[in-house]
mmCIF file of C-alpha atoms and ligand atoms in Angstrom:
data_model
loop_
_atom_site.group_PDB
_atom_site.id
_atom_site.type_symbol
_atom_site.label_atom_id
_atom_site.label_comp_id
_atom_site.label_asym_id
_atom_site.label_seq_id
_atom_site.Cartn_x
_atom_site.Cartn_y
_atom_site.Cartn_z
ATOM 1 C CA MET I 1 162.756 253.637 116.991
ATOM 2 C CA ARG I 2 160.539 251.021 118.526
ATOM 3 C CA GLY I 3 163.613 249.047 119.546
ATOM 4 C CA ASN I 4 165.054 252.079 121.282
ATOM 5 C CA LYS I 5 161.873 252.623 123.217
ATOM 6 C CA LEU I 6 161.911 249.019 124.250
ATOM 7 C CA ILE I 7 165.487 249.239 125.497
ATOM 8 C CA PHE I 8 164.777 252.503 127.314
ATOM 9 C CA GLY I 9 161.659 250.985 128.871
ATOM 10 C CA SER I 10 163.572 247.931 130.073
ATOM 11 C CA ILE I 11 166.301 250.072 131.600
ATOM 12 C CA LEU I 12 163.714 252.168 133.398
ATOM 13 C CA ILE I 13 161.916 249.120 134.747
ATOM 14 C CA PHE I 14 165.222 247.618 135.842
ATOM 15 C CA ALA I 15 166.207 250.838 137.634
ATOM 16 C CA LEU I 16 162.839 251.092 139.386
ATOM 17 C CA LEU I 17 162.933 247.469 140.433
ATOM 18 C CA ASN I 18 166.453 247.865 141.710
ATOM 19 C CA ALA I 19 165.510 250.917 143.774
ATOM 20 C CA ALA I 20 162.509 249.075 145.199
ATOM 21 C CA ILE I 21 164.441 245.943 146.086
ATOM 22 C CA CYS I 22 167.506 247.749 147.328
ATOM 23 C CA PRO I 23 166.561 251.205 148.640
ATOM 24 C CA ALA I 24 169.420 253.357 149.883
ATOM 25 C CA GLN I 25 168.261 252.842 153.472
ATOM 26 C CA SER I 26 168.875 249.124 153.264
ATOM 27 C CA LYS I 27 172.568 249.596 152.576
ATOM 28 C CA PRO I 28 175.091 248.938 155.330
ATOM 29 C CA LEU I 29 176.259 251.953 157.310
ATOM 30 C CA ARG I 30 179.741 251.654 155.865
ATOM 31 C CA ALA I 31 178.563 252.038 152.272
ATOM 32 C CA LEU I 32 176.408 255.025 153.173
ATOM 33 C CA ALA I 33 179.141 256.713 155.215
ATOM 34 C CA GLU I 34 181.708 256.254 152.454
ATOM 35 C CA LYS I 35 179.463 258.172 150.080
ATOM 36 C CA ARG I 36 179.443 261.038 152.577
ATOM 37 C CA GLY I 37 183.207 260.990 153.118
ATOM 38 C CA VAL I 38 182.866 260.290 156.820
ATOM 39 C CA TYR I 39 184.044 257.411 158.997
ATOM 40 C CA ILE I 40 181.584 255.246 160.896
ATOM 41 C CA GLY I 41 183.156 252.952 163.414
ATOM 42 C CA THR I 42 183.040 250.749 166.445
ATOM 43 C CA ALA I 43 185.152 249.623 169.358
ATOM 44 C CA VAL I 44 186.263 246.013 168.925
ATOM 45 C CA ALA I 45 186.690 243.398 171.642
ATOM 46 C CA MET I 46 189.311 240.758 170.900
ATOM 47 C CA LYS I 47 187.497 237.693 172.238
ATOM 48 C CA PRO I 48 184.410 237.763 170.019
ATOM 49 C CA LEU I 49 186.550 238.975 167.112
ATOM 50 C CA LYS I 50 188.492 235.738 167.384
ATOM 51 C CA ASN I 51 185.641 233.406 168.305
ATOM 52 C CA GLU I 52 182.385 234.649 166.850
ATOM 53 C CA PRO I 53 182.139 234.888 163.040
ATOM 54 C CA VAL I 54 178.917 236.919 163.082
ATOM 55 C CA TYR I 55 180.638 239.525 165.273
ATOM 56 C CA ARG I 56 183.520 239.791 162.825
ATOM 57 C CA LYS I 57 181.331 239.778 159.718
ATOM 58 C CA THR I 58 179.084 242.496 161.078
ATOM 59 C CA ILE I 59 182.093 244.736 161.660
ATOM 60 C CA GLU I 60 183.399 244.075 158.148
ATOM 61 C CA ARG I 61 180.045 244.948 156.639
ATOM 62 C CA GLU I 62 179.069 247.972 158.704
ATOM 63 C CA PHE I 63 182.168 249.949 159.631
ATOM 64 C CA ASN I 64 185.120 251.627 157.961
ATOM 65 C CA ILE I 65 187.015 252.556 161.116
ATOM 66 C CA ILE I 66 187.701 250.585 164.288
ATOM 67 C CA VAL I 67 189.266 251.124 167.692
ATOM 68 C CA ALA I 68 190.376 248.523 170.215
ATOM 69 C CA GLU I 69 188.126 248.409 173.259
ATOM 70 C CA ASN I 70 191.041 247.357 175.472
ATOM 71 C CA ALA I 71 193.928 245.895 173.469
ATOM 72 C CA PHE I 72 196.054 249.060 173.259
ATOM 73 C CA LYS I 73 195.680 249.990 176.922
ATOM 74 C CA TRP I 74 198.600 249.672 179.337
ATOM 75 C CA SER I 75 197.037 246.725 181.173
ATOM 76 C CA SER I 76 196.872 244.755 177.916
ATOM 77 C CA VAL I 77 199.901 245.890 175.992
ATOM 78 C CA ARG I 78 202.465 246.293 178.788
ATOM 79 C CA PRO I 79 202.382 243.253 181.109
ATOM 80 C CA ALA I 80 205.770 244.146 182.638
ATOM 81 C CA LYS I 81 208.232 247.023 182.598
ATOM 82 C CA ASP I 82 210.412 245.326 180.041
ATOM 83 C CA LYS I 83 207.719 243.470 178.193
ATOM 84 C CA PHE I 84 205.214 244.503 175.550
ATOM 85 C CA TYR I 85 202.409 242.242 174.352
ATOM 86 C CA PHE I 86 201.603 242.960 170.721
ATOM 87 C CA LYS I 87 199.774 239.831 169.611
ATOM 88 C CA ASP I 88 196.297 241.335 169.871
ATOM 89 C CA THR I 89 197.209 244.779 168.609
ATOM 90 C CA ASP I 90 199.033 243.265 165.617
ATOM 91 C CA ARG I 91 196.002 241.144 164.891
ATOM 92 C CA LEU I 92 193.693 244.135 165.003
ATOM 93 C CA VAL I 93 195.909 246.231 162.764
ATOM 94 C CA LYS I 94 195.999 243.395 160.256
ATOM 95 C CA PHE I 95 192.226 242.988 160.447
ATOM 96 C CA ALA I 96 191.795 246.686 159.665
ATOM 97 C CA GLU I 97 194.258 246.501 156.770
ATOM 98 C CA THR I 98 192.664 243.424 155.243
ATOM 99 C CA ASN I 99 189.280 245.090 155.336
ATOM 100 C CA LYS I 100 190.458 248.536 154.228
ATOM 101 C CA MET I 101 189.373 250.126 157.476
ATOM 102 C CA LYS I 102 191.000 252.977 159.347
ATOM 103 C CA LEU I 103 192.136 252.499 162.904
ATOM 104 C CA ARG I 104 192.058 254.768 165.960
ATOM 105 C CA GLY I 105 194.675 254.177 168.633
ATOM 106 C CA HIS I 106 193.254 254.157 172.159
ATOM 107 C CA THR I 107 194.965 255.160 174.392
ATOM 108 C CA LEU I 108 198.492 256.205 175.434
ATOM 109 C CA VAL I 109 197.926 257.952 178.769
ATOM 110 C CA TRP I 110 194.932 257.223 180.987
ATOM 111 C CA HIS I 111 194.472 256.947 184.740
ATOM 112 C CA ARG I 112 192.576 253.648 184.453
ATOM 113 C CA GLN I 113 193.685 250.166 183.392
ATOM 114 C CA ILE I 114 197.277 250.789 184.467
ATOM 115 C CA PRO I 115 199.248 247.662 185.458
ATOM 116 C CA LYS I 116 200.110 246.943 189.066
ATOM 117 C CA TRP I 117 203.848 246.836 188.380
ATOM 118 C CA LEU I 118 203.689 250.512 187.452
ATOM 119 C CA ILE I 119 201.446 251.768 190.252
ATOM 120 C CA GLU I 120 203.252 249.822 192.926
ATOM 121 C CA GLY I 121 206.722 250.181 191.434
ATOM 122 C CA ASN I 122 207.825 253.138 193.568
ATOM 123 C CA PHE I 123 209.402 254.765 190.556
ATOM 124 C CA THR I 124 210.860 258.250 190.841
ATOM 125 C CA ARG I 125 209.596 261.109 188.709
ATOM 126 C CA ASP I 126 212.468 260.704 186.262
ATOM 127 C CA GLU I 127 212.000 256.965 186.041
ATOM 128 C CA THR I 128 208.285 257.405 185.401
ATOM 129 C CA ILE I 129 208.971 259.915 182.633
ATOM 130 C CA LYS I 130 211.390 257.448 181.066
ATOM 131 C CA ILE I 131 208.858 254.606 181.230
ATOM 132 C CA LEU I 132 206.115 256.753 179.695
ATOM 133 C CA LYS I 133 208.373 258.008 176.921
ATOM 134 C CA GLU I 134 209.503 254.502 176.094
ATOM 135 C CA HIS I 135 205.876 253.336 176.081
ATOM 136 C CA ILE I 136 204.658 256.000 173.693
ATOM 137 C CA LYS I 137 207.659 255.792 171.375
ATOM 138 C CA THR I 138 207.588 252.001 171.172
ATOM 139 C CA ILE I 139 203.897 251.666 170.407
ATOM 140 C CA VAL I 140 203.433 254.661 168.153
ATOM 141 C CA ARG I 141 206.556 253.779 166.144
ATOM 142 C CA ARG I 142 205.503 250.164 165.754
ATOM 143 C CA TYR I 143 202.237 251.216 164.108
ATOM 144 C CA LYS I 144 203.573 254.273 162.329
ATOM 145 C CA GLY I 145 201.496 255.121 159.268
ATOM 146 C CA LYS I 146 198.797 252.633 160.271
ATOM 147 C CA ILE I 147 196.869 254.649 162.828
ATOM 148 C CA LEU I 148 194.641 257.447 161.606
ATOM 149 C CA ALA I 149 194.404 259.093 165.019
ATOM 150 C CA TRP I 150 195.739 258.464 168.513
ATOM 151 C CA ASP I 151 193.916 259.259 171.737
ATOM 152 C CA VAL I 152 197.166 260.472 173.238
ATOM 153 C CA VAL I 153 195.643 261.639 176.507
ATOM 154 C CA ASN I 154 192.361 260.302 177.846
ATOM 155 C CA GLU I 155 190.199 261.845 180.605
ATOM 156 C CA ALA I 156 192.717 264.171 182.263
ATOM 157 C CA ILE I 157 190.138 266.696 183.498
ATOM 158 C CA ASP I 158 187.959 266.377 186.607
ATOM 159 C CA ASP I 159 184.180 266.193 186.086
ATOM 160 C CA GLN I 160 183.236 268.716 188.764
ATOM 161 C CA THR I 161 186.032 271.253 188.920
ATOM 162 C CA GLY I 162 187.264 271.359 185.340
ATOM 163 C CA LYS I 163 190.803 271.266 186.756
ATOM 164 C CA PHE I 164 193.295 268.431 186.345
ATOM 165 C CA ARG I 165 191.982 265.168 187.730
ATOM 166 C CA ILE I 166 193.918 264.512 190.940
ATOM 167 C CA ASP I 167 192.995 260.827 191.208
ATOM 168 C CA SER I 168 195.401 260.129 188.383
ATOM 169 C CA PHE I 169 198.658 258.240 188.692
ATOM 170 C CA TRP I 170 200.147 260.436 185.976
ATOM 171 C CA TYR I 171 199.140 263.710 187.568
ATOM 172 C CA GLN I 172 200.298 262.596 190.989
ATOM 173 C CA LYS I 173 203.682 261.501 189.679
ATOM 174 C CA LEU I 174 204.354 264.093 187.004
ATOM 175 C CA GLY I 175 202.045 267.059 187.504
ATOM 176 C CA SER I 176 200.379 268.380 184.354
ATOM 177 C CA ASP I 177 203.661 268.248 182.357
ATOM 178 C CA TYR I 178 202.926 264.742 181.139
ATOM 179 C CA ILE I 179 200.276 266.023 178.749
ATOM 180 C CA LYS I 180 202.583 268.215 176.706
ATOM 181 C CA LEU I 181 205.323 265.580 176.751
ATOM 182 C CA ALA I 182 202.979 262.806 175.625
ATOM 183 C CA PHE I 183 201.835 264.773 172.596
ATOM 184 C CA GLU I 184 205.400 265.679 171.650
ATOM 185 C CA TRP I 185 206.638 262.096 171.888
ATOM 186 C CA ALA I 186 203.679 260.825 169.869
ATOM 187 C CA ARG I 187 204.306 263.383 167.130
ATOM 188 C CA GLU I 188 207.993 262.478 166.949
ATOM 189 C CA ALA I 189 207.132 258.795 166.694
ATOM 190 C CA ASP I 190 204.515 259.197 163.944
ATOM 191 C CA PRO I 191 204.243 262.594 162.286
ATOM 192 C CA THR I 192 201.317 261.430 160.113
ATOM 193 C CA ALA I 193 198.874 260.369 162.836
ATOM 194 C CA LYS I 194 196.324 262.874 164.121
ATOM 195 C CA LEU I 195 196.787 263.414 167.833
ATOM 196 C CA TYR I 196 193.716 263.727 170.045
ATOM 197 C CA TYR I 197 192.655 264.661 173.538
ATOM 198 C CA ASN I 198 189.647 262.440 174.408
ATOM 199 C CA ASP I 199 187.091 262.759 177.224
ATOM 200 C CA TYR I 200 183.470 262.165 178.357
ATOM 201 C CA SER I 201 180.795 264.698 179.386
ATOM 202 C CA VAL I 202 182.585 267.400 177.447
ATOM 203 C CA GLU I 203 180.168 267.843 174.536
ATOM 204 C CA GLY I 204 177.917 270.391 176.257
ATOM 205 C CA LEU I 205 178.773 273.606 178.069
ATOM 206 C CA ASN I 206 179.731 272.854 181.676
ATOM 207 C CA ALA I 207 182.626 273.159 184.141
ATOM 208 C CA LYS I 208 184.403 270.165 182.657
ATOM 209 C CA SER I 209 184.127 271.218 179.019
ATOM 210 C CA GLU I 210 185.278 274.690 180.066
ATOM 211 C CA GLY I 211 188.342 273.097 181.664
ATOM 212 C CA VAL I 212 189.019 271.031 178.557
ATOM 213 C CA TYR I 213 188.636 274.067 176.332
ATOM 214 C CA ASN I 214 191.106 276.027 178.473
ATOM 215 C CA LEU I 215 193.580 273.153 178.430
ATOM 216 C CA LEU I 216 193.427 272.776 174.657
ATOM 217 C CA GLN I 217 193.672 276.513 174.106
ATOM 218 C CA GLU I 218 196.776 276.582 176.301
ATOM 219 C CA LEU I 219 198.330 273.602 174.490
ATOM 220 C CA LYS I 220 197.733 275.276 171.154
ATOM 221 C CA LYS I 221 199.267 278.491 172.482
ATOM 222 C CA GLN I 222 202.358 276.554 173.532
ATOM 223 C CA LYS I 223 202.510 274.945 170.086
ATOM 224 C CA VAL I 224 201.996 271.463 171.488
ATOM 225 C CA PRO I 225 201.217 269.124 168.573
ATOM 226 C CA ILE I 226 197.531 268.393 169.050
ATOM 227 C CA ASP I 227 195.094 267.958 166.172
ATOM 228 C CA GLY I 228 191.768 266.930 167.576
ATOM 229 C CA ILE I 229 189.247 266.616 170.351
ATOM 230 C CA GLY I 230 187.381 263.363 170.920
ATOM 231 C CA TRP I 231 183.942 263.536 172.453
ATOM 232 C CA GLN I 232 183.330 260.089 173.911
ATOM 233 C CA MET I 233 179.566 260.613 174.280
ATOM 234 C CA HIS I 234 178.551 257.878 176.682
ATOM 235 C CA VAL I 235 175.141 259.484 177.117
ATOM 236 C CA GLU I 236 171.850 258.686 178.847
ATOM 237 C CA ASN I 237 168.699 258.058 176.891
ATOM 238 C CA GLY I 238 166.868 261.287 176.122
ATOM 239 C CA PHE I 239 170.038 262.963 174.864
ATOM 240 C CA ARG I 240 169.441 265.466 172.050
ATOM 241 C CA ILE I 241 171.774 267.836 170.251
ATOM 242 C CA GLU I 242 171.182 271.363 171.548
ATOM 243 C CA PRO I 243 172.620 274.795 170.780
ATOM 244 C CA GLN I 244 175.234 274.320 173.531
ATOM 245 C CA HIS I 245 176.782 271.468 171.557
ATOM 246 C CA ARG I 246 177.119 273.571 168.413
ATOM 247 C CA ILE I 247 178.567 276.471 170.408
ATOM 248 C CA ASN I 248 181.106 274.169 172.062
ATOM 249 C CA ALA I 249 182.057 272.501 168.760
ATOM 250 C CA GLY I 250 182.408 275.948 167.216
ATOM 251 C CA ARG I 251 184.851 277.242 169.796
ATOM 252 C CA LEU I 252 186.909 274.042 169.661
ATOM 253 C CA THR I 253 187.139 273.999 165.890
ATOM 254 C CA ASP I 254 188.074 277.687 166.019
ATOM 255 C CA LEU I 255 191.206 276.466 167.810
ATOM 256 C CA ASN I 256 191.931 274.636 164.578
ATOM 257 C CA LEU I 257 191.067 271.258 166.043
ATOM 258 C CA GLU I 258 189.186 268.503 164.298
ATOM 259 C CA LEU I 259 186.431 266.674 166.126
ATOM 260 C CA SER I 260 185.461 263.024 166.344
ATOM 261 C CA ILE I 261 182.730 261.277 168.270
ATOM 262 C CA THR I 262 184.827 258.460 169.674
ATOM 263 C CA GLU I 263 182.834 256.187 172.001
ATOM 264 C CA MET I 264 179.137 256.830 171.629
ATOM 265 C CA ASP I 265 176.515 254.755 173.375
ATOM 266 C CA VAL I 266 173.053 255.656 174.651
ATOM 267 C CA ARG I 267 172.188 253.717 177.776
ATOM 268 C CA LEU I 268 168.618 252.758 178.604
ATOM 269 C CA LYS I 269 167.146 252.282 182.044
ATOM 270 C CA LEU I 270 166.129 248.636 182.276
ATOM 271 C CA PRO I 271 163.608 247.222 181.639
ATOM 272 C CA ALA I 272 163.219 249.230 178.436
ATOM 273 C CA ALA I 273 159.983 249.792 176.491
ATOM 274 C CA SER I 274 159.616 250.303 172.755
ATOM 275 C CA GLU I 275 159.317 254.087 173.131
ATOM 276 C CA ASP I 276 162.720 254.055 174.817
ATOM 277 C CA LEU I 277 164.164 252.550 171.656
ATOM 278 C CA GLN I 278 162.608 255.346 169.596
ATOM 279 C CA LYS I 279 164.083 257.921 171.945
ATOM 280 C CA GLN I 280 167.445 256.214 171.654
ATOM 281 C CA ALA I 281 167.183 256.316 167.864
ATOM 282 C CA ALA I 282 166.588 260.073 168.062
ATOM 283 C CA ALA I 283 169.825 260.519 170.022
ATOM 284 C CA TYR I 284 171.867 258.555 167.480
ATOM 285 C CA ARG I 285 170.183 260.393 164.604
ATOM 286 C CA ASP I 286 170.894 263.794 166.162
ATOM 287 C CA VAL I 287 174.560 263.022 166.663
ATOM 288 C CA ALA I 288 174.975 261.656 163.127
ATOM 289 C CA ASP I 289 173.176 264.695 161.639
ATOM 290 C CA PHE I 290 175.364 266.960 163.753
ATOM 291 C CA CYS I 291 178.602 265.276 162.699
ATOM 292 C CA LEU I 292 177.668 265.144 159.024
ATOM 293 C CA ALA I 293 176.755 268.819 158.962
ATOM 294 C CA GLN I 294 180.285 270.025 159.703
ATOM 295 C CA THR I 295 183.529 269.305 157.919
ATOM 296 C CA ALA I 296 185.502 269.417 161.191
ATOM 297 C CA CYS I 297 183.729 266.234 162.342
ATOM 298 C CA LYS I 298 185.710 263.357 160.880
ATOM 299 C CA ALA I 299 184.299 260.234 162.461
ATOM 300 C CA LEU I 300 181.487 258.775 164.498
ATOM 301 C CA LEU I 301 182.456 255.688 166.482
ATOM 302 C CA ILE I 302 180.251 253.750 168.848
ATOM 303 C CA TRP I 303 181.592 251.843 171.830
ATOM 304 C CA GLY I 304 180.718 248.394 170.508
ATOM 305 C CA PHE I 305 177.749 247.671 168.275
ATOM 306 C CA THR I 306 175.872 244.704 169.762
ATOM 307 C CA ASP I 307 174.217 244.765 173.175
ATOM 308 C CA LYS I 308 175.729 241.329 173.657
ATOM 309 C CA TYR I 309 179.101 242.958 174.294
ATOM 310 C CA SER I 310 178.838 246.342 175.937
ATOM 311 C CA TRP I 311 180.587 247.791 178.952
ATOM 312 C CA ILE I 312 177.436 249.625 180.058
ATOM 313 C CA PRO I 313 175.660 247.024 182.260
ATOM 314 C CA LYS I 314 178.900 246.427 184.166
ATOM 315 C CA GLU I 315 179.642 250.096 184.733
ATOM 316 C CA PHE I 316 176.159 251.632 185.201
ATOM 317 C CA LYS I 317 173.719 249.710 187.406
ATOM 318 C CA ASN I 318 170.317 248.711 185.946
ATOM 319 C CA THR I 319 171.089 250.105 182.543
ATOM 320 C CA GLY I 320 171.920 248.520 179.201
ATOM 321 C CA GLY I 321 170.720 248.187 175.620
ATOM 322 C CA ALA I 322 172.983 251.091 174.656
ATOM 323 C CA LEU I 323 174.019 250.038 171.150
ATOM 324 C CA ILE I 324 172.523 249.740 167.656
ATOM 325 C CA PHE I 325 172.201 245.944 167.350
ATOM 326 C CA ASN I 326 170.501 243.838 170.000
ATOM 327 C CA GLU I 327 172.198 240.847 171.608
ATOM 328 C CA PHE I 328 171.070 238.623 168.699
ATOM 329 C CA TYR I 329 172.648 240.933 166.110
ATOM 330 C CA LYS I 330 169.242 242.266 164.992
ATOM 331 C CA THR I 331 169.224 245.934 164.067
ATOM 332 C CA LYS I 332 167.437 248.326 166.435
ATOM 333 C CA PRO I 333 165.639 251.590 165.543
ATOM 334 C CA ALA I 334 168.931 253.399 166.268
ATOM 335 C CA TYR I 335 170.540 251.550 163.371
ATOM 336 C CA ALA I 336 167.849 252.675 160.941
ATOM 337 C CA ALA I 337 168.181 256.224 162.287
ATOM 338 C CA LEU I 338 171.879 256.254 161.380
ATOM 339 C CA GLN I 339 171.113 254.914 157.903
ATOM 340 C CA GLU I 340 168.473 257.592 157.372
ATOM 341 C CA SER I 341 170.783 260.310 158.599
ATOM 342 C CA PHE I 342 173.509 259.302 156.119
ATOM 343 C CA VAL I 343 171.008 259.061 153.245
ATOM 344 C CA LYS I 344 169.416 262.403 154.085
ATOM 345 C CA ALA I 345 172.797 264.128 154.244
ATOM 346 C CA GLY I 346 173.415 262.885 150.711
ATOM 347 C CA GLN I 347 170.152 264.301 149.443
ATOM 348 C CA THR I 348 170.400 267.729 151.001
ATOM 349 C CA GLY I 349 173.944 268.183 149.686
ATOM 350 C CA ASP I 350 175.514 269.306 152.947
ATOM 351 C CA ASN I 351 178.843 271.054 153.113
ATOM 352 C CA ARG I 352 181.135 268.010 153.077
HETATM 353 C C1 XIL G 401 186.073 250.513 178.959
HETATM 354 C C2 XIL G 401 185.939 249.143 178.325
HETATM 355 O O1 XIL G 401 184.821 249.144 177.491
HETATM 356 C C3 XIL G 401 185.809 248.067 179.380
HETATM 357 O O2 XIL G 401 185.848 246.785 178.786
HETATM 358 C C4 XIL G 401 186.923 248.203 180.421
HETATM 359 O O3 XIL G 401 186.710 247.277 181.448
HETATM 360 C C5 XIL G 401 186.959 249.616 180.975
HETATM 361 O O4 XIL G 401 187.111 250.531 179.918
HETATM 362 N N1 XIL G 401 186.134 255.603 178.418
HETATM 363 C C6 XIL G 401 187.168 255.081 177.686
HETATM 364 C C7 XIL G 401 187.195 253.636 177.359
HETATM 365 O O5 XIL G 401 188.018 255.854 177.212
HETATM 366 O O6 XIL G 401 188.497 253.137 177.251
HETATM 367 C C8 XIL G 401 186.415 252.828 178.374
HETATM 368 O O7 XIL G 401 186.383 251.470 177.968
HETATM 369 C C9 XIL G 401 185.040 253.404 178.554
HETATM 370 C C10 XIL G 401 185.111 254.820 179.048
#
């Protein structure tokens, strides 16, 4: 009897000690997300992946899904009409496999980062269709079964009007037909990958998200093979989830689409103060809570993870600090907010 008590007591002490030394919040995001059945991910840049072990190790520890920041884009993967460059994409796919991570494919049709040979090639409509078809079929087939979801079409809708973006090579050459075709070719090439439309500033209710909703509704009506909507979510500090976001997500998922947050970052005006970091944490927390609360939301990916490598300072003047680790790979309040969100979702037994 006494012996039993002793054993029980030791187990209890061990359990308490363990909880104190290793509270749930101190676990990496990946471990916490896996418990919740959701994917947490980051965009990956090839250079630091190859050259900086701490960059690579942090990804391995923290994330269970990755996306190439640039490696799958036309400018990287298609140096010439008759030439594909697969060294980096192969490397990334292998990295994901080795580390049991999922992979998003980004992106097959976008108006940016298109090679010169294509823009200046004076191709006819038919030739352009042929080139695009060959592009999609070649890449999607090569990685068949290895890509969880493809951003088939990226940013096709204009910010102001909600109509098709006219400053697009694809729209100018092919009209809006390319969208339907791209999804069909991708589906033929890999029937198992989820096919997404991906865009920014489409999470709230506005002219652009209205345009995107109409487009997706029309595609569904025409039985175009599309499975999901990606909200990029490059947002400004101060962002909070509001009723408009739930309403928008609701109408999209009613179209039988899944949702992923694909490129989140929360940019700060520089110089930033410590309350800005708290505000930023609230934005990340809100989005994680929001995603975890609905089964339609499959993944939350951020566009890089360390402020050392982020596209924000180059693209938006006098802003930065948009990610969850600082430039020395130290976690920021936003990191802890994500951890807490995942732990809390576990405790409240949400509907996943
Ligand atoms: C950005 C990359 O981060 C930069 O390195 C590159 O110079 C430009 O593109 N929306 C997208 C991403 O879909 O592909 C963009 O990535 C950011 C905005």
